[in-house]
Structure formats: C-alpha cells, structure tokens
Coordinates of C-alpha atoms in Angstrom, one line a residue:
M1 CA -61.1 -39.4 166.5
P2 CA -61.2 -37.1 163.5
K3 CA -63.0 -38.3 160.3
F4 CA -62.8 -36.8 156.6
G5 CA -64.8 -34.3 155.4
S6 CA -67.0 -35.1 152.5
R7 CA -64.3 -32.7 150.3
S8 CA -61.4 -35.0 151.8
R9 CA -63.9 -38.1 151.0
N10 CA -64.1 -37.2 147.1
A11 CA -61.0 -36.4 146.9
L12 CA -59.4 -39.5 148.1
K13 CA -62.0 -41.4 146.0
S14 CA -60.2 -40.9 143.0
C15 CA -56.6 -42.0 144.3
D16 CA -55.4 -45.3 144.1
K17 CA -56.9 -48.3 146.8
R18 CA -53.5 -47.9 148.3
L19 CA -53.9 -44.4 148.5
Q20 CA -57.2 -44.6 149.9
L21 CA -56.2 -47.1 152.4
V22 CA -52.8 -45.2 153.5
F23 CA -55.2 -41.8 154.7
N24 CA -57.9 -43.6 155.7
E25 CA -55.9 -45.1 158.7
V26 CA -54.1 -42.0 159.1
I27 CA -57.2 -40.1 160.0
K28 CA -57.8 -42.2 162.9
T29 CA -55.4 -40.6 164.6
V30 CA -54.6 -36.9 163.5
D31 CA -56.9 -35.0 161.8
C32 CA -56.6 -34.1 158.6
S33 CA -57.7 -33.1 154.7
V34 CA -57.8 -34.6 151.6
L35 CA -57.0 -31.4 149.3
E36 CA -57.0 -33.3 145.6
G37 CA -56.2 -36.4 144.1
H38 CA -56.8 -36.5 140.3
R39 CA -56.6 -34.0 138.6
G40 CA -57.8 -32.4 135.3
Q41 CA -55.5 -30.6 132.4
V42 CA -56.7 -27.2 132.8
E43 CA -55.6 -27.2 137.1
Q44 CA -52.6 -29.4 136.6
D45 CA -51.4 -26.6 134.0
R46 CA -52.5 -23.6 136.0
L47 CA -50.8 -24.7 139.0
C48 CA -47.9 -25.3 137.2
E49 CA -48.3 -22.0 135.3
E50 CA -48.2 -20.7 138.5
G51 CA -45.3 -22.2 140.2
K52 CA -47.3 -24.9 141.8
S53 CA -46.2 -27.8 140.0
K54 CA -42.9 -29.1 138.1
V55 CA -44.6 -30.4 135.5
K56 CA -47.4 -29.8 132.5
Y57 CA -50.3 -32.6 132.1
P58 CA -50.4 -35.1 131.4
K59 CA -47.0 -36.2 133.7
G60 CA -48.3 -35.6 137.2
R61 CA -48.8 -38.2 139.2
H62 CA -52.4 -36.3 139.6
N63 CA -52.8 -37.0 135.9
Q64 CA -53.5 -40.2 135.7
L65 CA -57.3 -42.2 137.3
P66 CA -56.6 -43.2 139.6
S67 CA -54.4 -40.6 140.7
R68 CA -50.9 -41.6 141.7
A69 CA -50.9 -39.1 143.9
C70 CA -52.8 -37.0 147.1
D71 CA -52.3 -33.6 148.2
C72 CA -52.7 -33.9 152.5
V73 CA -52.6 -31.6 155.1
P74 CA -53.3 -31.6 158.5
Y75 CA -56.6 -30.0 160.1
P76 CA -56.2 -26.7 161.0
I77 CA -54.1 -25.4 158.0
D78 CA -51.4 -23.8 158.7
W79 CA -49.8 -22.5 155.8
H80 CA -46.2 -21.4 157.8
D81 CA -45.8 -24.0 159.5
R82 CA -43.1 -26.0 158.3
E83 CA -42.0 -27.9 160.6
R84 CA -45.6 -29.1 161.7
F85 CA -46.0 -30.3 157.4
T86 CA -43.1 -32.6 158.5
F87 CA -44.1 -33.9 161.4
F88 CA -47.9 -34.7 159.5
A89 CA -45.2 -36.1 157.1
G90 CA -43.5 -38.5 158.6
F91 CA -46.7 -40.2 160.8
V92 CA -47.8 -40.7 156.6
L93 CA -45.0 -41.6 156.3
G94 CA -44.0 -44.2 158.8
V95 CA -48.7 -45.8 158.4
A96 CA -47.6 -46.2 154.5
E97 CA -44.6 -48.0 155.3
T98 CA -46.7 -50.5 157.9
M99 CA -48.9 -51.4 155.4
G100 CA -46.2 -52.1 152.0
V101 CA -46.7 -49.1 150.7
S102 CA -43.5 -46.7 149.0
L103 CA -44.6 -43.1 149.4
R104 CA -42.5 -39.9 148.5
W105 CA -43.5 -36.8 150.1
G106 CA -43.1 -33.2 148.4
G107 CA -40.9 -31.4 151.3
D108 CA -38.1 -34.8 150.7
W109 CA -38.3 -35.1 146.9
D110 CA -35.1 -38.0 147.0
K111 CA -35.8 -40.0 150.0
D112 CA -32.7 -38.8 151.9
W113 CA -34.7 -37.6 155.5
Y114 CA -32.9 -34.0 155.0
V115 CA -36.0 -31.1 154.1
H116 CA -34.2 -28.4 153.7
D117 CA -32.1 -29.5 150.3
N118 CA -34.9 -29.6 148.0
M119 CA -35.2 -26.9 145.0
F120 CA -38.7 -26.7 145.0
D121 CA -41.8 -27.8 148.1
D122 CA -45.2 -28.9 148.2
F123 CA -46.2 -30.4 151.7
P124 CA -49.4 -32.0 151.1
H125 CA -47.5 -33.8 148.3
F126 CA -47.6 -37.8 148.6
E127 CA -47.0 -40.1 145.7
L128 CA -46.8 -43.7 145.7
L129 CA -43.4 -45.0 144.4
D130 CA -44.0 -48.5 142.5
V131 CA -45.1 -46.4 139.7
P132 CA -42.6 -46.9 136.5
G133 CA -41.0 -44.3 136.3
N134 CA -41.3 -42.9 139.1
D135 CA -37.6 -42.7 140.9
K136 CA -37.1 -39.3 140.2
A137 CA -38.3 -36.0 141.3

C-alpha cells in the first residue's frame, strides 16, 4: 500500500480536515504526492505573475488556514500526461463523493465532465466547494 512521504504529510497538515480525510483515503489505493496546501502571500503572488494561478493573495483557496485547496498529483509525476491527471482526478472526486465531500478539480472548473472547455488548466488543484462564494471558477 502506498503512503505519503514527509513532504506530502506536512503539506496535507495545512489543509482543511475534509481534504486530509479524502487524500488519506486516496493514498490507500493510488500513490500520489501532496505538493501544497496552505500558500502564503509571496508564493501566491509569484504563481499568479507566472500564470500558474489566476488569483492574487489573499483570494486564493490556498490562502486560508486551514487551506481550502490542495495540490496533489499521481506519483511518479509526469506533467505531460493529461490523461493520467484526468484519471487520477476522477478517482479523487469519486472518493470525495463517497465521503460526502464536495470538491472541484482544476481540470474541470465548471464541473460539466468536459475537460477541454477550460480557459485555464490546473490539474493538481482540488478545492472544497462548500465555501461561501466558491461556486464560480
């Protein structure tokens, strides 16, 4: 059975308990790495300037403590394998659904199950949906 390394465990600790529960269940079946939970101002604004995020601090879901978003990828990481990210996301979303946790994935912002209609893809990104005002991308 796969298990998280120390970096993944530390990143996950900064996340909302529901994200922790979901990804601790996911790791039982699929080897994955948690890249980031909470993100501070310097990092958030840097990612925005690089075009890797669309929101500046403090408006990102990663900017709250505990974090309402988590960046998690299947391991080993292949940044060019879109299909693998999509397959992984489907598994994560299914696990979350069975646990009663509503998530949105950064590869399907409008949750229409069509992954080629996004203006911005953020395949590692998963965020909680029950946050007030969190119903729009």
